[in-house]
Amino acid sequence: MRTQRVKALAALVLMSPVFFLTGCSKVSELGFPADVTSVNDQALPLWQGAWIAAGVVGVITLILILWPAVFHRAKVGAPEFPKQTQYNIPVEIIYTVIPFIIVAVMFFYTVQKENVIVAKSTTAMHQIAVNGFQWSWQFSYLDAGKGAVVTGTTAAAPVLVIPLGEPVRYTFTGNDVIHGFWVPAFMIQIQNLPGVTNQLEFTAKKLGEYPGRCNMHCGRAHSQMRFTVKVVTPTEYKNYLESLKGSQA
Ligand SMILES: [Cu+2]
């Protein structure tokens, strides 16, 4: 009975990476695509590094759990408890210092990557304002004048059209409550806050359509705050802006 249970447990442990990895396009990317935007270039190595760190900690923890369970089992006729030890100063120092080092290293790399991600150049070629409201999105293409605005509804999710290979400066605001502009494939999540303007600059690097949604619970129709980001060539982008201007005339 016991060996059966051990075998079942071993099979589960060995199979778990298979269940985990089958959903990913590429194992090394751990669920996020590479080379989609300039943000992925920074965030993906951080994501991979965090998984490696978690894997190392996980394996060491598993060994520390299984070691006593397998090699220090109660022997027949042994006293009820083994010798009890308290206040082992070196051990206590070690298990305080090691987590501190782990947190410090992850903090260092997070700050380093974040500084690059939020940096603003003076050469952003386009400006787009993203306003979240209950319950959809409004995209204003500022380089095409005041009229170039696309407003979505819960029934008709809006499309954010952006140019390939050209840096865009985005400003994010919230009209009523806090919303969250989230494009999973871009590894981007930034809050739309009422009364505060957030900014982010990035360059799309791959043509295609990418789903986005609001990830701050903002009210009854929060789940319908969907949108699509469409990355097009610079010429198509220019034509799109012209068409927006035309539709306002
Ligand atoms: Cu929302």
XYZ file of N, CA and C and ligand atoms in Angstrom, residues 133 135 137 177-180 214-219 222 225, ligand 1:
46
model
N -12.541 53.790 -18.675
C -13.778 54.264 -18.023
C -14.689 53.068 -17.807
N -17.541 51.036 -18.885
C -16.613 49.947 -18.803
C -16.029 49.677 -20.177
N -12.727 51.380 -23.134
C -11.486 52.141 -23.318
C -11.653 53.199 -24.393
N -12.973 55.256 -11.877
C -12.315 54.453 -10.841
C -10.998 53.923 -11.417
N -10.289 53.114 -10.646
C -9.008 52.585 -11.121
C -9.232 51.441 -12.108
N -8.608 51.538 -13.270
C -8.621 50.452 -14.248
C -7.175 50.007 -14.477
N -7.016 48.867 -15.100
C -5.664 48.350 -15.366
C -5.514 47.966 -16.821
N -8.896 44.764 -18.944
C -8.710 45.509 -17.701
C -8.439 44.503 -16.595
N -7.414 44.744 -15.787
C -7.152 43.782 -14.714
C -7.253 44.397 -13.315
N -8.013 45.509 -13.207
C -8.365 46.022 -11.878
C -9.871 45.861 -11.759
N -10.314 45.210 -10.716
C -11.753 44.987 -10.616
C -12.462 46.332 -10.444
N -13.187 46.762 -11.478
C -13.640 48.151 -11.532
C -15.151 48.288 -11.549
N -15.869 47.204 -11.298
C -17.322 47.326 -11.262
C -18.019 46.220 -12.013
N -16.754 44.901 -15.445
C -15.286 44.834 -15.516
C -14.808 43.782 -16.519
N -14.382 44.694 -20.202
C -13.438 45.744 -20.624
C -12.295 45.130 -21.424
Cu -11.717 48.455 -15.626
